[in-house]
Tab-separated table of C-alpha atoms in Angstrom:
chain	number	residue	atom	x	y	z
A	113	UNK	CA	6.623	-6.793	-15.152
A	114	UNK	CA	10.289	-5.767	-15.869
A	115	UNK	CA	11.537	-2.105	-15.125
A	116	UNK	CA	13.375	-0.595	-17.998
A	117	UNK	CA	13.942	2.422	-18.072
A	118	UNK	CA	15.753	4.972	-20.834
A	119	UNK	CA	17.413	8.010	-20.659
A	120	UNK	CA	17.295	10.863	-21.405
A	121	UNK	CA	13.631	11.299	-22.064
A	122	UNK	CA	13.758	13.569	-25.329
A	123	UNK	CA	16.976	15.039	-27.177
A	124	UNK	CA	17.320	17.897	-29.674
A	125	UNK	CA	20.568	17.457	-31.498
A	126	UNK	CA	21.744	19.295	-34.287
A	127	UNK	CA	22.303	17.656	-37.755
A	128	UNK	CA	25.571	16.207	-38.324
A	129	UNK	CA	26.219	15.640	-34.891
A	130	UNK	CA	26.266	11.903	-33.299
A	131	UNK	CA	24.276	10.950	-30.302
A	132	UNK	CA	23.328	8.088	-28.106
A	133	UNK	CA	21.075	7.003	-25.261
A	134	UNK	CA	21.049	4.351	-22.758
A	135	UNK	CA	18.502	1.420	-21.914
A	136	UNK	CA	18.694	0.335	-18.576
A	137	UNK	CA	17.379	-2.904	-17.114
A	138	UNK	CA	17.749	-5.520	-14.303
A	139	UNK	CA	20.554	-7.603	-14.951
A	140	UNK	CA	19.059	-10.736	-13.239
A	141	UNK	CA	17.535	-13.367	-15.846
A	142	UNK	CA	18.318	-11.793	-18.628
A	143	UNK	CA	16.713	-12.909	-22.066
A	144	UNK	CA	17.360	-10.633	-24.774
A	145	UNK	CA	17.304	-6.434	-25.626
A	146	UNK	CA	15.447	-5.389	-28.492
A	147	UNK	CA	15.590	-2.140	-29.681
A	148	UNK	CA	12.729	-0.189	-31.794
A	149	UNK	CA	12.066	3.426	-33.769
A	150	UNK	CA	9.272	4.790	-33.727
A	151	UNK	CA	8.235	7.944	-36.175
A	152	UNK	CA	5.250	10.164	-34.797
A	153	UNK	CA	2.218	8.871	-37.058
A	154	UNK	CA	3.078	5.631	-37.368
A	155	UNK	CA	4.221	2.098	-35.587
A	156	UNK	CA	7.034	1.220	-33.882
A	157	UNK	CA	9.473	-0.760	-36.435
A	158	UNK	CA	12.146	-3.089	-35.172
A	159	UNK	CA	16.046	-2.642	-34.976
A	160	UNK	CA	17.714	-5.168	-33.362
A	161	UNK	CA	17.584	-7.888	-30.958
A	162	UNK	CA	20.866	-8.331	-28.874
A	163	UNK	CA	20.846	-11.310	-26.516
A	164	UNK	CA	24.790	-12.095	-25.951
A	165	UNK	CA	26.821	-9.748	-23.394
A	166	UNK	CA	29.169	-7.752	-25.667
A	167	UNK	CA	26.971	-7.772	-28.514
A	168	UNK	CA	27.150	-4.907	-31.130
A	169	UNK	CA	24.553	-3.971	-33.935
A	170	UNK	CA	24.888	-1.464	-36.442
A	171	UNK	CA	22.718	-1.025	-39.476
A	172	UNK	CA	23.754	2.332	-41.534
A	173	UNK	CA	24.460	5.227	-39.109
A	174	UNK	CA	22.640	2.773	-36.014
A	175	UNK	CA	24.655	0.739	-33.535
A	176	UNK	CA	23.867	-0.673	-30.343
A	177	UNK	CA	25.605	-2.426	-27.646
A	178	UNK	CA	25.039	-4.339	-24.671
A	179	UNK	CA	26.360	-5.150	-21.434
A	180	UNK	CA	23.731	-7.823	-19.539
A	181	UNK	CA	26.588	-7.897	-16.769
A	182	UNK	CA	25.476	-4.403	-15.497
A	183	UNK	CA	22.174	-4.288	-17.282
A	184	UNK	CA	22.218	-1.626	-19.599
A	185	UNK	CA	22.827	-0.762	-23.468
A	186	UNK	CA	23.833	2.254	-25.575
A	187	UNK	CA	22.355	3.256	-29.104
A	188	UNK	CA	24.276	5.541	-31.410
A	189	UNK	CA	23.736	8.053	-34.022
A	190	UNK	CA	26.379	8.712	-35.853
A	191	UNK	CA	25.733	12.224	-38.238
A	192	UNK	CA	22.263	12.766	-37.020
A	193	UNK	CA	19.619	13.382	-40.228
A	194	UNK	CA	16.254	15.108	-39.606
A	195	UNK	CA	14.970	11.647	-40.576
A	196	UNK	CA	16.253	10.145	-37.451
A	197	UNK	CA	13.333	12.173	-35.939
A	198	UNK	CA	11.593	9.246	-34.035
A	199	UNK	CA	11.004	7.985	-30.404
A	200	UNK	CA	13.527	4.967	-29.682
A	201	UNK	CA	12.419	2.087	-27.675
A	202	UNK	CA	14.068	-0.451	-26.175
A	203	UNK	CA	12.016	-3.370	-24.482
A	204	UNK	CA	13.510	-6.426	-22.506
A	205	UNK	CA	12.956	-10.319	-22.914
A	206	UNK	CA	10.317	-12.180	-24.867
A	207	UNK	CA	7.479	-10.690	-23.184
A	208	UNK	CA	8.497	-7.234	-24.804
A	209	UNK	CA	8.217	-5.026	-22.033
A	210	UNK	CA	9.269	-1.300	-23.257
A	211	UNK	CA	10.994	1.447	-21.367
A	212	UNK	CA	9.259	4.527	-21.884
A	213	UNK	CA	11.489	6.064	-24.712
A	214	UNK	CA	13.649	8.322	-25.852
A	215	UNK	CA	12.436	10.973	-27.933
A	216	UNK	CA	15.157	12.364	-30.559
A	217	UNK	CA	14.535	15.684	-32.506
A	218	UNK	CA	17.299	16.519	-35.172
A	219	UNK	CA	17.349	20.151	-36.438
A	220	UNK	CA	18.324	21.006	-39.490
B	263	UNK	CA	3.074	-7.154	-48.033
B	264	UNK	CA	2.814	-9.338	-44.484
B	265	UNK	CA	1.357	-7.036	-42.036
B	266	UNK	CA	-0.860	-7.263	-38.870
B	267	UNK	CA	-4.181	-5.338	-38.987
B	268	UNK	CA	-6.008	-3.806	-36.298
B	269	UNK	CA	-9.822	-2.497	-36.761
B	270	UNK	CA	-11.255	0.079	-36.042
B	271	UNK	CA	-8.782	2.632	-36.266
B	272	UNK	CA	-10.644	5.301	-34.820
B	273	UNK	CA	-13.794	4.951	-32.169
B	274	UNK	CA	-15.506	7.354	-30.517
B	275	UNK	CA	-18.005	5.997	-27.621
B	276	UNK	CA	-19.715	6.916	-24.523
B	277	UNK	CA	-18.664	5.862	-20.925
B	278	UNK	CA	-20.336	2.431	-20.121
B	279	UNK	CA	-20.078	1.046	-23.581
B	280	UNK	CA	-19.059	-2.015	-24.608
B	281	UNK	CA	-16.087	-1.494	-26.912
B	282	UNK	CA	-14.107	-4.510	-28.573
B	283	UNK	CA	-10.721	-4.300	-30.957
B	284	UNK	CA	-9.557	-6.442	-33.401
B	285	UNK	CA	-6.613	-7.527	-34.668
B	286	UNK	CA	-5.579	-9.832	-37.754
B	287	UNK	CA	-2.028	-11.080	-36.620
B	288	UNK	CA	0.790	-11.902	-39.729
B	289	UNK	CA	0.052	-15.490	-41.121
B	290	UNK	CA	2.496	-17.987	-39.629
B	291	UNK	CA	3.027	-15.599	-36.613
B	292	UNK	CA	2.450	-17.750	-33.020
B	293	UNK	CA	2.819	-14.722	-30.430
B	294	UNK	CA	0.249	-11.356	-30.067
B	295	UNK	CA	0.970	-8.899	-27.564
B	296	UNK	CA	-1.819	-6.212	-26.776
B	297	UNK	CA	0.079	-2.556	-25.738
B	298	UNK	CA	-1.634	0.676	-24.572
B	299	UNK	CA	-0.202	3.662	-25.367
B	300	UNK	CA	-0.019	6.369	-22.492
B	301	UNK	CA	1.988	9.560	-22.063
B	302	UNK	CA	3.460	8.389	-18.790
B	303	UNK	CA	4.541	4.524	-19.552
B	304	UNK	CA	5.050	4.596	-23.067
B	305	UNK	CA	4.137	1.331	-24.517
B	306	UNK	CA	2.335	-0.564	-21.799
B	307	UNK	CA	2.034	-4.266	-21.719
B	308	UNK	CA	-1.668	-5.326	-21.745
B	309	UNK	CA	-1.615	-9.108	-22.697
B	310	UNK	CA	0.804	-11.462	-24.355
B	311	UNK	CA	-0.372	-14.649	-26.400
B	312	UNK	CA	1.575	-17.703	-27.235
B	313	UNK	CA	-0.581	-19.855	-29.780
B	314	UNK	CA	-3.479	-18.480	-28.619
B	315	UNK	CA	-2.318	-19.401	-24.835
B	316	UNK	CA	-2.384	-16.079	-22.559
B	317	UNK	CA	0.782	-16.313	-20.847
B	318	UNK	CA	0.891	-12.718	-19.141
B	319	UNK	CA	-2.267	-10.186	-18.914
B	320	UNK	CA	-1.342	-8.990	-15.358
B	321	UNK	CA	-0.756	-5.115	-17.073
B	322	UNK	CA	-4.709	-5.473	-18.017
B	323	UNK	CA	-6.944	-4.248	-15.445
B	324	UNK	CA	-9.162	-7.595	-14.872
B	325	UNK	CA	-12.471	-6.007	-13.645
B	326	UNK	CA	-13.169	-3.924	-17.096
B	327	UNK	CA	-10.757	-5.980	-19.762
B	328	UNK	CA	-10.361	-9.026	-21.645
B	329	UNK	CA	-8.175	-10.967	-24.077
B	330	UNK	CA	-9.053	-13.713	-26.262
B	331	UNK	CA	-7.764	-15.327	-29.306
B	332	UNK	CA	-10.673	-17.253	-30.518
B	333	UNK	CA	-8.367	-18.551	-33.188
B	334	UNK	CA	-5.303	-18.166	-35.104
B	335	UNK	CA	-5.998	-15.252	-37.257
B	336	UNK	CA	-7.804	-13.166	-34.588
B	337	UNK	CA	-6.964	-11.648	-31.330
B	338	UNK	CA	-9.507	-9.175	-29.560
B	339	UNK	CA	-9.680	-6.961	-26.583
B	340	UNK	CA	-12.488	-6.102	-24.835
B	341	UNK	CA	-13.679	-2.860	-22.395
B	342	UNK	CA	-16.488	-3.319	-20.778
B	343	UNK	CA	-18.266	-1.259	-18.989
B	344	UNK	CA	-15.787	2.035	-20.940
B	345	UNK	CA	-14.290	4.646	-18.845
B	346	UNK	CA	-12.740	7.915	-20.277
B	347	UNK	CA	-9.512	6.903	-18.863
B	348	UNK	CA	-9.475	4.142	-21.307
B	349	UNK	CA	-9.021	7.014	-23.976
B	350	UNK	CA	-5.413	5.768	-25.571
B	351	UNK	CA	-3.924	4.164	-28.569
B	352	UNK	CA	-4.028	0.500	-28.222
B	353	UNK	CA	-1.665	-1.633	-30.323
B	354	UNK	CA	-1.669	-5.306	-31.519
B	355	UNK	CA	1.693	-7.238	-32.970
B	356	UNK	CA	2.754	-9.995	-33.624
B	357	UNK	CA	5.931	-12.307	-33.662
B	358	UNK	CA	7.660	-15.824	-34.486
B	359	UNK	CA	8.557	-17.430	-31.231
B	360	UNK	CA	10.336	-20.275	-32.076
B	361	UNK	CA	11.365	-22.698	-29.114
B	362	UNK	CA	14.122	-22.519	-27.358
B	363	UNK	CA	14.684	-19.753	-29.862
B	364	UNK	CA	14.626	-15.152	-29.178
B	365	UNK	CA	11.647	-13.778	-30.357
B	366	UNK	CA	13.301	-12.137	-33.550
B	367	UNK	CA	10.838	-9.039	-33.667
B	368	UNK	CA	7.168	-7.391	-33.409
B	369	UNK	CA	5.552	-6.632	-36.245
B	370	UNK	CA	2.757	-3.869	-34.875
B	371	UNK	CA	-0.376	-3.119	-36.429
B	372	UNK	CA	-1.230	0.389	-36.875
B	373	UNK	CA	-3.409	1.043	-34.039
B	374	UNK	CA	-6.599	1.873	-32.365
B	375	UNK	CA	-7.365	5.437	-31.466
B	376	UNK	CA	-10.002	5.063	-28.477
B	377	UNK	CA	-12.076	8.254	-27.499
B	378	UNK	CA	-14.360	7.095	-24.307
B	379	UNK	CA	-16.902	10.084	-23.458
């Protein structure tokens, strides 16, 4: 079993302004970093898969990067909306083993 | 609309039952992963399935669970005897892992709300 971790744990951010959190994991045999939302109520959807050092996503107002070198990646918010509201998850390798989450509140 | 199902969704039982979850993996999908949900780990990693091969239950505790994928279209998890600390969401989904190949993404079903008495 793989430690990642995520910080911070939850976030309150107000709308309009960008954000980002960090997925941290062991650098050592590194497969590939997936990244998921998850909206109270419902099932975690997917967001991206990274699996190349330097890799960037983005997908509307979503990015991520990666840096398997020192084991960690960022995802960004750009102009938080309310319906950003969700728990992100990022999880490590093909066995899918998830951090515990960052929890993101947007006020209007 | 592809999507993996999990039954029950809710279940309500008393400590020492038998209780067993389903879960219909997406057609054409080769990988299930079972995940409890918990306040304090997030998504924990109960069992992972690679056509129908278990290739990693050591997050399951062995003396009360059990995996199985009695075929293609079916994966199930078993508690038996129940404990209340088995109360928890448990989630089944399901992937493409192609060889050689990253597993593009999950697909999760939309849970099973256990209540152990």
């Amino acid at each position: 079993i793989l430690n990642v971790e995520q910080s911070p744990q939850s976030l309150h951010v107000q709308e309009g302004d960008s954000t980002n959190f960090t997925c941290s994991f062991p650098s050592s045999n590194f497969y590939a970093l997936h990244w998921y939302r998850w909206e109270t109520a419902k099932s975690p959807e997917a967001l991206f898969v990274m699996t190349l050092n330097g890799d960037e996503k983005k997908k509307g107002r979503i990015s991520a990067t990666l840096n398997t070198k020192e084991g960690y990646s960022y995802l960004y918010i750009k102009g938080s909306q309310p319906e950003d509201s969700a728990t992100y998850l990022c999880a490590l390798g093909n066995q899918f083993y998830f951090g515990t989450g960052t929890s993101l509140t947007v006020i209007p | 609309d592809a999507r993996v199902t999990q039954t029950p969704r809710h279940k309500v039982t008393e400590m020492g039952q038998e209780v067993t979850m389903r879960c219909q993996p997406i057609l054409g999908h080769n990988t299930v992963f079972w995940y409890r949900q918990t306040m304090m780990q997030g998504l924990e990693l109960l069992a992972y399935f690679r056509n129908r091969a278990p290739l990693d239950d050591s997050g399951m505790p062995k003396d009360r669970f059990s995996a199985e994928m009695p075929d293609a279209t079916l994966a199930t998890l078993k508690i038996q005897p129940s404990e209340p600390r088995d109360s928890a969401v448990y989630f089944c989904a399901s992937g493409l892992d192609q060889s050689g190949a990253t597993n593009e993404k999950l697909f999760f079903g939309s849970g099973t709300q256990l209540s152990v008495l």
